[in-house]
């Protein structure tokens, strides 16, 4: 399993606060199912049809592993690229709970690599044998998130991952699913790319026997407002409405 190079932009805290307020206010969208299957999650995934014109989607090849950033199929990424960073006592970049059945990583991306209108979206989910096991697993994920430093620099590796990462996160609840939204800003080294930065938001939500993971990465012109947190919420809402 592979993840696309990712990073993101400074967290617009006010925007996220606004997004969190009233997140479960739509009664008809509040989750009611006691449990979910892998099939339920696959049928609910965000797709190219949701993204609109210019997008394509596909399942990742589980036999292909990126040298940039490997995340095991049964893991949740909690701190992208920190394992390659200069952070003192750098934590693991992932948490791998016991007992989680990976649904599979599904991607939505621009049909043309030069099209910056369509963000890159990567999704995965872990389905557990019981709600109690899933509760414990989400606790592990939250603990991993808490260890992620607020900033770090990657100086070695492929050019696409080099630079400074600024990280912020806060709790998030959507339609009864609870977890967090994490946003990162990836600024490239001086002289490598002085026009663009990468803006990403990662949402991890838990309910019943499932943990859902969705991240959204986009390129933004330096100076433009980071809005990945708004977009990732919209994508996740589509998924949760279908899940029920």
PDB file of N, CA and C in Angstrom, residues 3 6 10 14-15 28 32 53 78 94 106 143-144 157-158 162 188 196 198 202 215 218 236 238 244:
ATOM      1  N   UNK A   3       0.992   5.688  -0.118  1.00  0.00           N
ATOM      2  CA  UNK A   3       0.317   6.963   0.029  1.00  0.00           C
ATOM      3  C   UNK A   3       1.033   7.980  -0.825  1.00  0.00           C
ATOM      4  N   UNK A   6       2.480  13.893   0.659  1.00  0.00           N
ATOM      5  CA  UNK A   6       1.490  14.768   1.203  1.00  0.00           C
ATOM      6  C   UNK A   6       2.066  15.722   2.219  1.00  0.00           C
ATOM      7  N   UNK A  10      -1.077  25.733   6.943  1.00  0.00           N
ATOM      8  CA  UNK A  10      -1.353  26.155   8.304  1.00  0.00           C
ATOM      9  C   UNK A  10      -2.829  26.073   8.612  1.00  0.00           C
ATOM     10  N   UNK A  14     -10.080  29.130  13.102  1.00  0.00           N
ATOM     11  CA  UNK A  14     -11.431  29.692  13.155  1.00  0.00           C
ATOM     12  C   UNK A  14     -12.359  28.957  12.202  1.00  0.00           C
ATOM     13  N   UNK A  15     -11.836  28.620  11.011  1.00  0.00           N
ATOM     14  CA  UNK A  15     -12.659  27.925  10.027  1.00  0.00           C
ATOM     15  C   UNK A  15     -13.045  26.545  10.525  1.00  0.00           C
ATOM     16  N   UNK A  28     -31.513  13.759  10.208  1.00  0.00           N
ATOM     17  CA  UNK A  28     -31.679  12.688   9.247  1.00  0.00           C
ATOM     18  C   UNK A  28     -30.349  12.063   8.864  1.00  0.00           C
ATOM     19  N   UNK A  32     -27.159   5.606  12.890  1.00  0.00           N
ATOM     20  CA  UNK A  32     -28.019   4.774  13.733  1.00  0.00           C
ATOM     21  C   UNK A  32     -27.642   3.293  13.699  1.00  0.00           C
ATOM     22  N   UNK A  53     -16.217  16.644 -12.491  1.00  0.00           N
ATOM     23  CA  UNK A  53     -15.503  16.532 -13.760  1.00  0.00           C
ATOM     24  C   UNK A  53     -13.990  16.671 -13.556  1.00  0.00           C
ATOM     25  N   UNK A  78      -0.782   8.920  11.628  1.00  0.00           N
ATOM     26  CA  UNK A  78      -1.048   9.965  12.616  1.00  0.00           C
ATOM     27  C   UNK A  78      -0.079  11.138  12.529  1.00  0.00           C
ATOM     28  N   UNK A  94       2.742   6.155  12.205  1.00  0.00           N
ATOM     29  CA  UNK A  94       1.473   5.430  12.129  1.00  0.00           C
ATOM     30  C   UNK A  94       1.164   4.758  13.461  1.00  0.00           C
ATOM     31  N   UNK A 106      -8.549   3.509  -1.173  1.00  0.00           N
ATOM     32  CA  UNK A 106      -9.202   3.970  -2.395  1.00  0.00           C
ATOM     33  C   UNK A 106      -8.832   5.424  -2.624  1.00  0.00           C
ATOM     34  N   UNK A 143      -3.741   8.530  21.015  1.00  0.00           N
ATOM     35  CA  UNK A 143      -2.457   8.620  21.717  1.00  0.00           C
ATOM     36  C   UNK A 143      -1.320   8.867  20.721  1.00  0.00           C
ATOM     37  N   UNK A 144      -1.388   8.206  19.578  1.00  0.00           N
ATOM     38  CA  UNK A 144      -0.380   8.434  18.544  1.00  0.00           C
ATOM     39  C   UNK A 144      -0.420   9.847  18.006  1.00  0.00           C
ATOM     40  N   UNK A 157      15.661  12.561   1.576  1.00  0.00           N
ATOM     41  CA  UNK A 157      14.630  11.799   0.910  1.00  0.00           C
ATOM     42  C   UNK A 157      14.313  12.381  -0.451  1.00  0.00           C
ATOM     43  N   UNK A 158      13.296  11.861  -1.124  1.00  0.00           N
ATOM     44  CA  UNK A 158      12.893  12.387  -2.432  1.00  0.00           C
ATOM     45  C   UNK A 158      12.520  13.865  -2.331  1.00  0.00           C
ATOM     46  N   UNK A 162      10.683  16.941   0.878  1.00  0.00           N
ATOM     47  CA  UNK A 162      11.588  17.811   1.621  1.00  0.00           C
ATOM     48  C   UNK A 162      10.889  19.089   2.044  1.00  0.00           C
ATOM     49  N   UNK A 188       8.130  23.983   0.857  1.00  0.00           N
ATOM     50  CA  UNK A 188       9.337  23.419   0.256  1.00  0.00           C
ATOM     51  C   UNK A 188      10.575  24.239   0.612  1.00  0.00           C
ATOM     52  N   UNK A 196       4.343  27.334  -4.824  1.00  0.00           N
ATOM     53  CA  UNK A 196       3.282  26.522  -4.228  1.00  0.00           C
ATOM     54  C   UNK A 196       3.681  25.960  -2.867  1.00  0.00           C
ATOM     55  N   UNK A 198       1.903  22.750  -0.097  1.00  0.00           N
ATOM     56  CA  UNK A 198       0.900  21.689  -0.044  1.00  0.00           C
ATOM     57  C   UNK A 198       0.020  21.876   1.183  1.00  0.00           C
ATOM     58  N   UNK A 202      -6.435  15.800   7.250  1.00  0.00           N
ATOM     59  CA  UNK A 202      -6.688  14.381   7.505  1.00  0.00           C
ATOM     60  C   UNK A 202      -7.795  14.276   8.555  1.00  0.00           C
ATOM     61  N   UNK A 215      -7.868  11.518   3.831  1.00  0.00           N
ATOM     62  CA  UNK A 215      -7.049  12.720   3.738  1.00  0.00           C
ATOM     63  C   UNK A 215      -7.172  13.341   2.359  1.00  0.00           C
ATOM     64  N   UNK A 218      -3.896  19.117  -1.554  1.00  0.00           N
ATOM     65  CA  UNK A 218      -3.980  20.000  -2.706  1.00  0.00           C
ATOM     66  C   UNK A 218      -2.805  20.970  -2.709  1.00  0.00           C
ATOM     67  N   UNK A 236     -16.098  13.877   3.689  1.00  0.00           N
ATOM     68  CA  UNK A 236     -16.455  12.907   4.712  1.00  0.00           C
ATOM     69  C   UNK A 236     -17.961  12.874   4.948  1.00  0.00           C
ATOM     70  N   UNK A 238     -20.271  13.188   2.744  1.00  0.00           N
ATOM     71  CA  UNK A 238     -20.854  12.333   1.693  1.00  0.00           C
ATOM     72  C   UNK A 238     -20.727  10.860   2.062  1.00  0.00           C
ATOM     73  N   UNK A 244     -24.885   5.702   6.787  1.00  0.00           N
ATOM     74  CA  UNK A 244     -26.080   5.644   7.624  1.00  0.00           C
ATOM     75  C   UNK A 244     -25.796   5.382   9.081  1.00  0.00           C
TER      76      UNK A 244
END
